[in-house]
Structure formats: structure tokens, C-alpha cells
mmCIF file of C-alpha atoms in Angstrom:
data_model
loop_
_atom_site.group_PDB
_atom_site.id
_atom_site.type_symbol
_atom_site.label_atom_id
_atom_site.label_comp_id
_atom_site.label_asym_id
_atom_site.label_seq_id
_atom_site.Cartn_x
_atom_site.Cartn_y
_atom_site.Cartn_z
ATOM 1 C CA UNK A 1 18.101 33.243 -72.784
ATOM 2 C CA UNK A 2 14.470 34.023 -73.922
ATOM 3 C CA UNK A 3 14.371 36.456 -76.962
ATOM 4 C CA UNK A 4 12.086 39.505 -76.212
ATOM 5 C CA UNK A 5 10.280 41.347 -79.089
ATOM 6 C CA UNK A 6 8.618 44.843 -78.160
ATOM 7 C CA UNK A 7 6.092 45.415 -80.004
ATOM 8 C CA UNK A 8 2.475 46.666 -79.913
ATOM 9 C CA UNK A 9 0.901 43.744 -81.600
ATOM 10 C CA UNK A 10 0.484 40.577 -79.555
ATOM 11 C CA UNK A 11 -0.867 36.936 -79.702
ATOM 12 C CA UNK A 12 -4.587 36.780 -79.988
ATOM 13 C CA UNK A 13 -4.883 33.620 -77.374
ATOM 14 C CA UNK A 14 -3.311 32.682 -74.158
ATOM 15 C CA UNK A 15 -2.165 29.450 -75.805
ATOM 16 C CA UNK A 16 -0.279 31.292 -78.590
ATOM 17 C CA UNK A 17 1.980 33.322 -76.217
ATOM 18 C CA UNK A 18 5.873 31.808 -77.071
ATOM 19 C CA UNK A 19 8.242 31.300 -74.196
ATOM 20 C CA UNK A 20 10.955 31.638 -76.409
ATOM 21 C CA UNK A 21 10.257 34.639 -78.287
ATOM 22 C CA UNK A 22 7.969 36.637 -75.803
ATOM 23 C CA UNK A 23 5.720 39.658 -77.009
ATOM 24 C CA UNK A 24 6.306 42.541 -74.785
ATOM 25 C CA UNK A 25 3.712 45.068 -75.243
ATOM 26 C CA UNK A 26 5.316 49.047 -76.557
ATOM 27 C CA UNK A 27 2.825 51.672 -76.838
ATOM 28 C CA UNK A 28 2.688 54.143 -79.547
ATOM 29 C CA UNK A 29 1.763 57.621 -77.656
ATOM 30 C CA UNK A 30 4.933 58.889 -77.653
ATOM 31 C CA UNK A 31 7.340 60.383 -74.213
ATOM 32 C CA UNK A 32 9.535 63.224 -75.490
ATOM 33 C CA UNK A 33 12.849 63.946 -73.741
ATOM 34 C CA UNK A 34 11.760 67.520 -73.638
ATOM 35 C CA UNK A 35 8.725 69.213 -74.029
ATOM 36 C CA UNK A 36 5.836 71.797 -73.109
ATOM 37 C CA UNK A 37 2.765 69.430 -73.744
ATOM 38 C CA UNK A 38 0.679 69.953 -70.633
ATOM 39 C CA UNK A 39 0.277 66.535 -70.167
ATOM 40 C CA UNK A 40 4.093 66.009 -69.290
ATOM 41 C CA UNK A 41 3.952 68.657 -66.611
ATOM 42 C CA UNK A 42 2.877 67.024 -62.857
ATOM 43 C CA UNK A 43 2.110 71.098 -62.079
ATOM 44 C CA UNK A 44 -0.829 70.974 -64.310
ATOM 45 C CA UNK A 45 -2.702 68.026 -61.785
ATOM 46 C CA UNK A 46 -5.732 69.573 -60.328
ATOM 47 C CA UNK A 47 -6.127 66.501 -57.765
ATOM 48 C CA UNK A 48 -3.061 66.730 -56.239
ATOM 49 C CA UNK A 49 -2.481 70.066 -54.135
ATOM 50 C CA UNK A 50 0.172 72.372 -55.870
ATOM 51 C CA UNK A 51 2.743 72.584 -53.174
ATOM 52 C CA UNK A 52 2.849 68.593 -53.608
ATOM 53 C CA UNK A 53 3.552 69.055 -57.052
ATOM 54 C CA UNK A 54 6.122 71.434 -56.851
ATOM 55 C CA UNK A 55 8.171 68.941 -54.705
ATOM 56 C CA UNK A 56 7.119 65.904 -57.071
ATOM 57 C CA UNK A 57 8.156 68.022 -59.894
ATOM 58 C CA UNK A 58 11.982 67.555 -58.388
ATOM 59 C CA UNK A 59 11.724 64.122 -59.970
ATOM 60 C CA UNK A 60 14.577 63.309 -62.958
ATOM 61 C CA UNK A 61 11.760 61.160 -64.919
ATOM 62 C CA UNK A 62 8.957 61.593 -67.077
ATOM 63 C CA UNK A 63 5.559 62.733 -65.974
ATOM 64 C CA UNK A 64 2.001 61.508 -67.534
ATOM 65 C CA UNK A 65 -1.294 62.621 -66.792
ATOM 66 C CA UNK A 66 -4.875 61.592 -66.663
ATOM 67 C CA UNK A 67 -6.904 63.824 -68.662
ATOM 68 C CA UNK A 68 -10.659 64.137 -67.183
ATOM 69 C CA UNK A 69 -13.650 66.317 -67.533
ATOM 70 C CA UNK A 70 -12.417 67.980 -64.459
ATOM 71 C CA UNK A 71 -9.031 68.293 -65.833
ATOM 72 C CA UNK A 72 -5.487 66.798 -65.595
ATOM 73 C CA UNK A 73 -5.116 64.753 -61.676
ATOM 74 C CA UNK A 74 -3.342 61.574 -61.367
ATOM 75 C CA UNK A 75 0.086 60.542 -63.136
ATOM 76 C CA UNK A 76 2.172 57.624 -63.999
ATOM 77 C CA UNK A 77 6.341 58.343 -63.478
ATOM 78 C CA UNK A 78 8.594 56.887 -65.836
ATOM 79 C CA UNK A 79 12.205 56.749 -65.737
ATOM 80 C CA UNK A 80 13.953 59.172 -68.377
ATOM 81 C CA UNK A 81 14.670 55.913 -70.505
ATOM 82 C CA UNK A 82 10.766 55.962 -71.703
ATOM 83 C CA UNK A 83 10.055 56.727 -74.797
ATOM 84 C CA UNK A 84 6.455 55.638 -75.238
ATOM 85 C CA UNK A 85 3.806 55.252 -72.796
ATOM 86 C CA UNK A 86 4.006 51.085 -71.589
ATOM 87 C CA UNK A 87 5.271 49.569 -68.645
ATOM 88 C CA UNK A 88 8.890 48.690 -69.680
ATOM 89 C CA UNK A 89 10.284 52.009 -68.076
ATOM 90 C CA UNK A 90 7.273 52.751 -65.782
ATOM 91 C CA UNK A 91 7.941 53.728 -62.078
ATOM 92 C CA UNK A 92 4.225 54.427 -60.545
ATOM 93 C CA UNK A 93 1.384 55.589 -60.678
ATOM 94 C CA UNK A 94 0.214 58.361 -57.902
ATOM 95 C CA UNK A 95 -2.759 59.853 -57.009
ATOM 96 C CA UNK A 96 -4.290 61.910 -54.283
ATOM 97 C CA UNK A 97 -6.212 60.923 -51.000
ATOM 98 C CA UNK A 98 -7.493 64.165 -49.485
ATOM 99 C CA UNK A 99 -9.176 62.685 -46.526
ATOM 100 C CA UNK A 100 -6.129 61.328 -44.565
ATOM 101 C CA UNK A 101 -3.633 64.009 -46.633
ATOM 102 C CA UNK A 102 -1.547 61.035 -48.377
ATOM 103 C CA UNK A 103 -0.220 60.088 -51.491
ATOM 104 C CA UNK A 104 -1.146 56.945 -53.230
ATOM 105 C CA UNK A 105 1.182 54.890 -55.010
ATOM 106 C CA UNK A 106 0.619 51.769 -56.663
ATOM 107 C CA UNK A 107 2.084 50.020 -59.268
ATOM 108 C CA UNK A 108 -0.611 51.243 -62.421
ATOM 109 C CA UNK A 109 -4.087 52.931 -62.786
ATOM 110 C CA UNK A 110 -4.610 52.387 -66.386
ATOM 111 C CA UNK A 111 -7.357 51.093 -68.081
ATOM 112 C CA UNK A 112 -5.744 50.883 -71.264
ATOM 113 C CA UNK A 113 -2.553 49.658 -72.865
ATOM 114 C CA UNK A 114 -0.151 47.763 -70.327
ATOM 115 C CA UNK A 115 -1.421 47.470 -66.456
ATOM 116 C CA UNK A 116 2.310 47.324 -64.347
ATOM 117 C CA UNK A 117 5.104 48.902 -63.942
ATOM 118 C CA UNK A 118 8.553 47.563 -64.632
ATOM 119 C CA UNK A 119 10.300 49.205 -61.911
ATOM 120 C CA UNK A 120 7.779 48.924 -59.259
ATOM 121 C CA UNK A 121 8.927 45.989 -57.273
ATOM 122 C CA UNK A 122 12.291 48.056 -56.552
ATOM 123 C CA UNK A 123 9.999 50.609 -55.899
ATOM 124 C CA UNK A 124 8.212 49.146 -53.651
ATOM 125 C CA UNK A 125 11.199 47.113 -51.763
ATOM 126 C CA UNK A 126 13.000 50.584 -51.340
ATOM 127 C CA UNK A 127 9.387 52.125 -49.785
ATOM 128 C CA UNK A 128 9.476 49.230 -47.043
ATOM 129 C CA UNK A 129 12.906 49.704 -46.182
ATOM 130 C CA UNK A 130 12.219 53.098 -45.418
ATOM 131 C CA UNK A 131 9.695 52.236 -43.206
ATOM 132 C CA UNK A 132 6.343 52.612 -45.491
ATOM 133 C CA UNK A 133 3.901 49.725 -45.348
ATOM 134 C CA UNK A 134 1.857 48.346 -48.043
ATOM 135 C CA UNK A 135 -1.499 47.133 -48.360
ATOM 136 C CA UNK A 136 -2.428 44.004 -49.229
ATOM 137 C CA UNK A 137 -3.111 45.195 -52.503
ATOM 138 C CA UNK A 138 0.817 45.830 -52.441
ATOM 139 C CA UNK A 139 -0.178 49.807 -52.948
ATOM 140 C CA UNK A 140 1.293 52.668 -50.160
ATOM 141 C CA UNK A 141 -0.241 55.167 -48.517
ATOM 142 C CA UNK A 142 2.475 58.109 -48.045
ATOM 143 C CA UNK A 143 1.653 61.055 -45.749
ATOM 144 C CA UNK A 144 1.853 64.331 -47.114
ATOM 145 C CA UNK A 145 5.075 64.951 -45.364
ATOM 146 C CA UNK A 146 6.780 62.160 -46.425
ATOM 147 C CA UNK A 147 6.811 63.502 -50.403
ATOM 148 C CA UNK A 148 10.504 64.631 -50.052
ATOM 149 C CA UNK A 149 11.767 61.126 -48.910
ATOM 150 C CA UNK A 150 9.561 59.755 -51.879
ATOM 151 C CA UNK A 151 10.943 62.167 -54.632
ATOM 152 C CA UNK A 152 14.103 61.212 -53.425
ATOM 153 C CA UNK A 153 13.621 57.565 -53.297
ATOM 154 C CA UNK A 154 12.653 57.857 -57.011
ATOM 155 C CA UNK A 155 15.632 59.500 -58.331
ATOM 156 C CA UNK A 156 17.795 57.212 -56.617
ATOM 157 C CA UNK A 157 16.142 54.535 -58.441
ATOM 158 C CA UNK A 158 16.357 56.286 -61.509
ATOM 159 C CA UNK A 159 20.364 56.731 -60.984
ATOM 160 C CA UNK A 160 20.905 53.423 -60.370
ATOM 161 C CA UNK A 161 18.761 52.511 -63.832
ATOM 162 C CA UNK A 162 20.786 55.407 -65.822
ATOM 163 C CA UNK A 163 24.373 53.973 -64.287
ATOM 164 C CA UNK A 164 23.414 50.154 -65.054
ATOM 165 C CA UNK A 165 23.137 48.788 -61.849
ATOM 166 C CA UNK A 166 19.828 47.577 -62.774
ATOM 167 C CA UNK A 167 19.032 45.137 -65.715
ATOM 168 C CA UNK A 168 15.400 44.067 -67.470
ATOM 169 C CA UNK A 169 14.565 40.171 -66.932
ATOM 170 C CA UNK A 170 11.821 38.616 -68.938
ATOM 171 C CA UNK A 171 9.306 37.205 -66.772
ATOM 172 C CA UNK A 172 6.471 34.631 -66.847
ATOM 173 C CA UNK A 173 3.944 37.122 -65.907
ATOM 174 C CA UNK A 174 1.736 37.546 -68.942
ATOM 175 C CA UNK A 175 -1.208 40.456 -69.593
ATOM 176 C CA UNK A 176 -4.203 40.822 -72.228
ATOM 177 C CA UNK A 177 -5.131 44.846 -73.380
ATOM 178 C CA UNK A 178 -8.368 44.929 -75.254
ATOM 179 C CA UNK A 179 -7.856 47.246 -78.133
ATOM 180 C CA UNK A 180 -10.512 50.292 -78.394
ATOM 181 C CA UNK A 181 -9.694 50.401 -82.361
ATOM 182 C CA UNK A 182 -10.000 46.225 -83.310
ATOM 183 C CA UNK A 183 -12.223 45.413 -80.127
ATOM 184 C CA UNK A 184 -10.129 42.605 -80.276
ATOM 185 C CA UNK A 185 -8.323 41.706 -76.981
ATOM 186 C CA UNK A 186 -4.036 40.882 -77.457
ATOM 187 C CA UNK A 187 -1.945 38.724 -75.455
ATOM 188 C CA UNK A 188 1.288 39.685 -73.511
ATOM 189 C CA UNK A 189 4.395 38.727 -71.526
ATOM 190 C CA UNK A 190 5.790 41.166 -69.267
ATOM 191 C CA UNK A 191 9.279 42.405 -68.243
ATOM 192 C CA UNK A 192 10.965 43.204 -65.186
ATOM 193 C CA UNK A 193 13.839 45.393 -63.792
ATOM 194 C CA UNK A 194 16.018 44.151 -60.899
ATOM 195 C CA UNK A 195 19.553 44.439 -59.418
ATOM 196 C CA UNK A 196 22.054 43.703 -61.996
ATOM 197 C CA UNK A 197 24.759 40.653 -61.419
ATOM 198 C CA UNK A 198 26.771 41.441 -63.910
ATOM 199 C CA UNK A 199 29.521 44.487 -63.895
ATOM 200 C CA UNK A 200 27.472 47.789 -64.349
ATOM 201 C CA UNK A 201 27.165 49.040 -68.038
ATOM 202 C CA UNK A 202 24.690 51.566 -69.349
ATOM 203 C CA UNK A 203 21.266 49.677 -70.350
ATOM 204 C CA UNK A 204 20.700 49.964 -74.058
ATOM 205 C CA UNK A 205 16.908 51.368 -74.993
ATOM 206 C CA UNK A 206 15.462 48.040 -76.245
ATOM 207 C CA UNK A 207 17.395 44.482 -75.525
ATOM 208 C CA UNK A 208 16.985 41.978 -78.698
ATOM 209 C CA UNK A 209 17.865 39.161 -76.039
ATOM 210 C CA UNK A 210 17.345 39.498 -72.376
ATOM 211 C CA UNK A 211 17.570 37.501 -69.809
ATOM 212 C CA UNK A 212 14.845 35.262 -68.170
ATOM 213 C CA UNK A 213 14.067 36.244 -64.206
ATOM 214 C CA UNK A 214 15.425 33.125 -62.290
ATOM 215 C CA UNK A 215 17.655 31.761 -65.450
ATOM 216 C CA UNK A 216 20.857 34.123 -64.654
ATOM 217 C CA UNK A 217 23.411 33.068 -62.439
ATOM 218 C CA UNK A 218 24.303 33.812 -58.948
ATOM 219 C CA UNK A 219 26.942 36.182 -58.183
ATOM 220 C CA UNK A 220 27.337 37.968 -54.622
ATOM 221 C CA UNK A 221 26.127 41.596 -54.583
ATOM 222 C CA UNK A 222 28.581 44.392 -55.114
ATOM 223 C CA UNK A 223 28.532 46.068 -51.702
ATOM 224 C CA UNK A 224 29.007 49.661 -53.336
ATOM 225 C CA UNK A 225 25.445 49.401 -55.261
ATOM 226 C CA UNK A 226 23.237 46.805 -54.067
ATOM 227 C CA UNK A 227 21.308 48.927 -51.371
ATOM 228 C CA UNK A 228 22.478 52.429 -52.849
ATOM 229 C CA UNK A 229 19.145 53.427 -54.188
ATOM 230 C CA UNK A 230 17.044 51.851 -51.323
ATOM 231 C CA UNK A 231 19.161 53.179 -48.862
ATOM 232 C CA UNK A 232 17.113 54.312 -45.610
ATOM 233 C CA UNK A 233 16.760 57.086 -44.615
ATOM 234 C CA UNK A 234 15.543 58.947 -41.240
ATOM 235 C CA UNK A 235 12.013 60.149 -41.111
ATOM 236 C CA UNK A 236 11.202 63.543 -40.059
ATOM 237 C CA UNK A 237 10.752 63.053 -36.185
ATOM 238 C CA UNK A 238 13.968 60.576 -36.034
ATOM 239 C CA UNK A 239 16.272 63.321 -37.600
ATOM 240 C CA UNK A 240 14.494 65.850 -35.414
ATOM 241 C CA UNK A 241 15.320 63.564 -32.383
ATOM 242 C CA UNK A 242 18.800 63.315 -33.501
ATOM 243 C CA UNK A 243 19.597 67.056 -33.640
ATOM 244 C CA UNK A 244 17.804 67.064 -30.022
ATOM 245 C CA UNK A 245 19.565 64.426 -28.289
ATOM 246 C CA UNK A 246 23.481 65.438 -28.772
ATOM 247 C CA UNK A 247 22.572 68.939 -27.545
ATOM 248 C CA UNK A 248 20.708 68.081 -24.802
ATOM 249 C CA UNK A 249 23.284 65.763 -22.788
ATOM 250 C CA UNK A 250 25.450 68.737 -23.202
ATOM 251 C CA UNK A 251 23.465 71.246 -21.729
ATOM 252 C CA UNK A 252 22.158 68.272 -19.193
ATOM 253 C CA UNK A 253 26.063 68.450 -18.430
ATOM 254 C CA UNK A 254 26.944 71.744 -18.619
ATOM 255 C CA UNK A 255 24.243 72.401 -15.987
ATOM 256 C CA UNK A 256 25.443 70.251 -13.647
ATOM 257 C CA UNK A 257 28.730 71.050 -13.685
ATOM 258 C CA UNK A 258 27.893 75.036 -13.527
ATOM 259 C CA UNK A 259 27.932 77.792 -10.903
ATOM 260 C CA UNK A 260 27.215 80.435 -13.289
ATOM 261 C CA UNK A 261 24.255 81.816 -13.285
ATOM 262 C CA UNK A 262 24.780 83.889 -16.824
ATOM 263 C CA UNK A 263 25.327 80.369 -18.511
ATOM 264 C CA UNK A 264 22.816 78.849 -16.500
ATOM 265 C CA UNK A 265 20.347 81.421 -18.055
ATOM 266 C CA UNK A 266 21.620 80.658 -21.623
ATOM 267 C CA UNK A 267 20.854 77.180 -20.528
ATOM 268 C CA UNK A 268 17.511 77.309 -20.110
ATOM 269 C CA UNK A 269 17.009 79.478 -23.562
ATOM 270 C CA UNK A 270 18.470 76.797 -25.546
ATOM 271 C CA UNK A 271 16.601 74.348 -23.476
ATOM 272 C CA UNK A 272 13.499 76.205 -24.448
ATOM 273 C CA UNK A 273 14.199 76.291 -27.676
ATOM 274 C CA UNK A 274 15.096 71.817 -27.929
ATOM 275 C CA UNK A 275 11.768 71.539 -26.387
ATOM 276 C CA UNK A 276 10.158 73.268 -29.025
ATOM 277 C CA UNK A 277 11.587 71.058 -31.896
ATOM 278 C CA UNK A 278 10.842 68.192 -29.996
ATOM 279 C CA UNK A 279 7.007 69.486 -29.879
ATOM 280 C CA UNK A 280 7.382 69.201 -33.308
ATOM 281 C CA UNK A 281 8.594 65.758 -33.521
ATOM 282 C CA UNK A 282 6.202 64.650 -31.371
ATOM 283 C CA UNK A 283 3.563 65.609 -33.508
ATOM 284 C CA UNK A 284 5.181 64.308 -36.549
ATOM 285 C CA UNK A 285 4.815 61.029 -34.687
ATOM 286 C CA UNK A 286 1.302 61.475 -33.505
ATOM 287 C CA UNK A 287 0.578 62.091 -37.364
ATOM 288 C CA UNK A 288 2.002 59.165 -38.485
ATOM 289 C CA UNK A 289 0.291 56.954 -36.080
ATOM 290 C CA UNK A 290 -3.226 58.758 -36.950
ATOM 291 C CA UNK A 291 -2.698 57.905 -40.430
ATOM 292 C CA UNK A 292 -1.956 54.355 -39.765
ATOM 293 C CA UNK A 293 -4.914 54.061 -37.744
ATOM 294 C CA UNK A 294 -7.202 55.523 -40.283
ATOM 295 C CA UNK A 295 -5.628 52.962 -43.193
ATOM 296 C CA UNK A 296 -6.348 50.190 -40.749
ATOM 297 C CA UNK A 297 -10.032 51.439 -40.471
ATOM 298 C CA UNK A 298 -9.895 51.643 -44.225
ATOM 299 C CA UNK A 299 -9.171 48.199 -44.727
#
């Protein structure tokens, strides 16, 4: 067991980090349960178009905002567990790419204080079995559509966290943050959150003693909540597809087994009205593929 200290003062070298009592970095600007500061509120981005942040808002976490001349625009999530701004209950970080119409996710965009995100590697495993890619980078690229699968992706995660089917691991990973007050640059191990092994409990707020990533022992995966929050879901154009295909062997059968010209003529109505929705999936698809095209010219 490594013993983890939060705290917002760290070693001043490399060399002086501790394996056995590791330094995990806790910020000081505080994460309130509840309040009205505009910085909380994803509404207030003026990067990321409003009817995106009306369906982001849906999220059961914490919102943070980048304050710039032009105004608020890109945020980090946290789960509801933050209390401070740091990476030990940090989700993501989004932001806004107008010329292909996507959202961009990646694991931090600070300058300042800690530079990951706890929760991200979930995060990111639950993206990819829905289908998402990642760059190299290890970043996504979400089309605009795609938002509701996201927000919904997130709260899952933050369920699972809030039920304790997930546990935080001390890792190896260490960080430096150069302090604007001292000018003095601090040294830093990091923490991350993964499946839990043993019988789900509610996390408490800060571990004395956690557990070191690789040092726990084996124990096969509870079928009722190992994929629960990275369950995958169907896209837009395969759900589409779905509702198409059951209907249309039955009127496919229904024709060719009637004389009737009355329900023939309903036939064709409903027929008109499948080939409509499957328009619509087909340009779902089309989008998709643009967008892929235009990250691969990107890269």
C-alpha cells in the first residue's frame, strides 16, 4: 500500500518525490456543491454554441470555465465528488472546433495547477467502445450530433464513481506545476481512478492510504458493473436503421401477400414515409465519414 498525502505543497526536485508517501497535488480554488458563480455554469461559454450547452448542461458534475478577454469558452468537468479545482475528480476538458462542428475532448487544457484528469482513461475507454476514435494525442473529436451520447456517457461514469464501482490507485506517473506566487516549480505524483475489485462501497472524499495501480490483487469482474458505464450504445443512423428495418420486411410482406388495393395504397404511404428516415440516416452517415476525413487531413 503506498500512503497518499493531498496536498498543495510538493517536493521541490524530481529526486525528492517518496514512493511511499506520494504528494498528490489539491488545489485551493474552491468547487461548491451549489452555486450561481458564473464560472460554474457551462451556459455562460461563448465558444461553444448555446444549444450545445444546453445539452452539456444535462451533466450530474461540476462545470469550470476559462475566463478570457473574450469571455468564458472552454471547461473542465468534474465529477460531483470535487471539491477544489485538481485532477483527482477531473473528467475532461472540452472545447469547441467550429470548422468541422465537433467537440474536443481531451484529458486537460490547463496551464496551471495539475495537467490530467483522474477519470479520463475510463473516459476515454468508454468513448472507443462507443465507436469514437482518438488521436494520437489520445484526444476525440465528437461531432456535434454525437453530444447526447457524450453527456450520457459522462453521467454513467459519474454513477458508477458515486455507487463505488470505481476506486483511486496511486500511480507512478509524476507532474511539476510552476507556481505564479513562489516562481518556484513543485514536484508531484498523480492518481488514478479505475474499476474497483473489491465489493462496491461509497468512495470516501480523500483516502489516507490507497492503493498502488498494479499492487492490488486480481479478482474476476462482477458481470453486473464492469461494462455498465461504458456500455455501447447505437449511434444515430444505426438506431434509425433499426426502427427502419422491422417495418419494412413487414410491409415487404404484407405487399406480397396482398390483393387489396386500399392496403396496398397505405403501403406505399408508410413506405414513403421509411424512406424518408432512412434519407436521414444516410446523411448521418455521410456526416460522420466527412468528419473523419477532415481529422485525417488534420493530422
Amino acid at each position: 500500500m503506498a500512503q497518499v498525502c493531498f496536498s498543495h505543497t510538493g517536493a521541490d526536485a524530481p529526486d525528492q518525490l517518496s514512493p511511499q508517501r506520494r504528494v498528490v497535488y489539491q488545489g485551493t480554488a474552491p468547487l461548491p456543491d451549489k452555486s450561481s458563480d458564473i464560472t460554474r455554469q457551462i451556459t455562460n461559454s461563448v465558444s461553444i454554441p448555446a444549444a450545445l450547452t444546453k445539452q452539456l448542461s444535462a451533466i450530474r458534475g461540476k462545470f469550470f470555465l476559462n475566463k478570457t478577454p473574450q469571455g468564458f469558452k472552454n471547461a473542465h468537468i468534474f465529477s460531483p465528488l470535487a471539491k477544489t479545482v485538481d485532477g483527482i475528480n477531473r473528467i475532461c476538458y472540452i472545447q469547441y472546433l467550429p470548422r468541422i462542428n465537433a467537440l474536443h475532448i481531451s484529458e486537460c487544457g490547463s496551464r496551471r495547477g495539475a495537467k490530467y484528469s483522474a477519470l479520463y482513461p475510463l473516459l476515454s475507454q468508454c468513448l472507443q467502445q462507443n465507436g469514437f476514435l482518438s488521436h494520437p494525442d489520445g484526444a476525440f473529436a465528437l461531432p456535434a450530433d454525437s453530444t447526447p451520447t457524450f453527456v450520457r456517457i459522462v453521467n454513467r461514469l459519474i454513477d458508477s464513481q458515486q455507487r463505488g464501482e470505481l476506486e483511486l490507485l496511486a500511480t507512478d506517473e509524476t507532474e511539476s506545476i510552476l507556481f505564479d506566487s513562489t516562481g518556484k516549480r513543485q514536484y508531484f505524483y498523480r492518481v488514478r481512478w479505475q474499476k474497483a475489485a473489491a465489493p462496491a462501497q461509497p468512495p470516501a472524499e480523500r483516502a489516507a492510504v490507497i492503493p498502488a495501480a498494479g499492487a492490488r490483487k486480481t479478482q474476476a469482474p462482477r458481470p453486473d458493473t464492469e461494462t455498465a458505464f461504458c456500455a455501447a450504445e447505437a449511434g444515430p443512423a444505426e438506431n434509425l436503421l433499426e426502427e427502419c428495418g422491422r417495418p419494412l420486411l413487414r410491409l415487404a410482406e404484407s405487399c406480397i401477400c396482398s390483393a387489396d388495393p386500399v392496403r396496398l395504397r397505405q403501403s406505399l404511404t408508410q413506405l414513403a414515409a421509411l424512406r424518408e428516415r432512412l434519407q436521414l440516416a444516410e446523411e448521418v452517415c455521410q456526416s460522420q465519414l466527412s468528419l473523419l476525413e477532415k481529422l485525417q487531413q488534420m493530422q
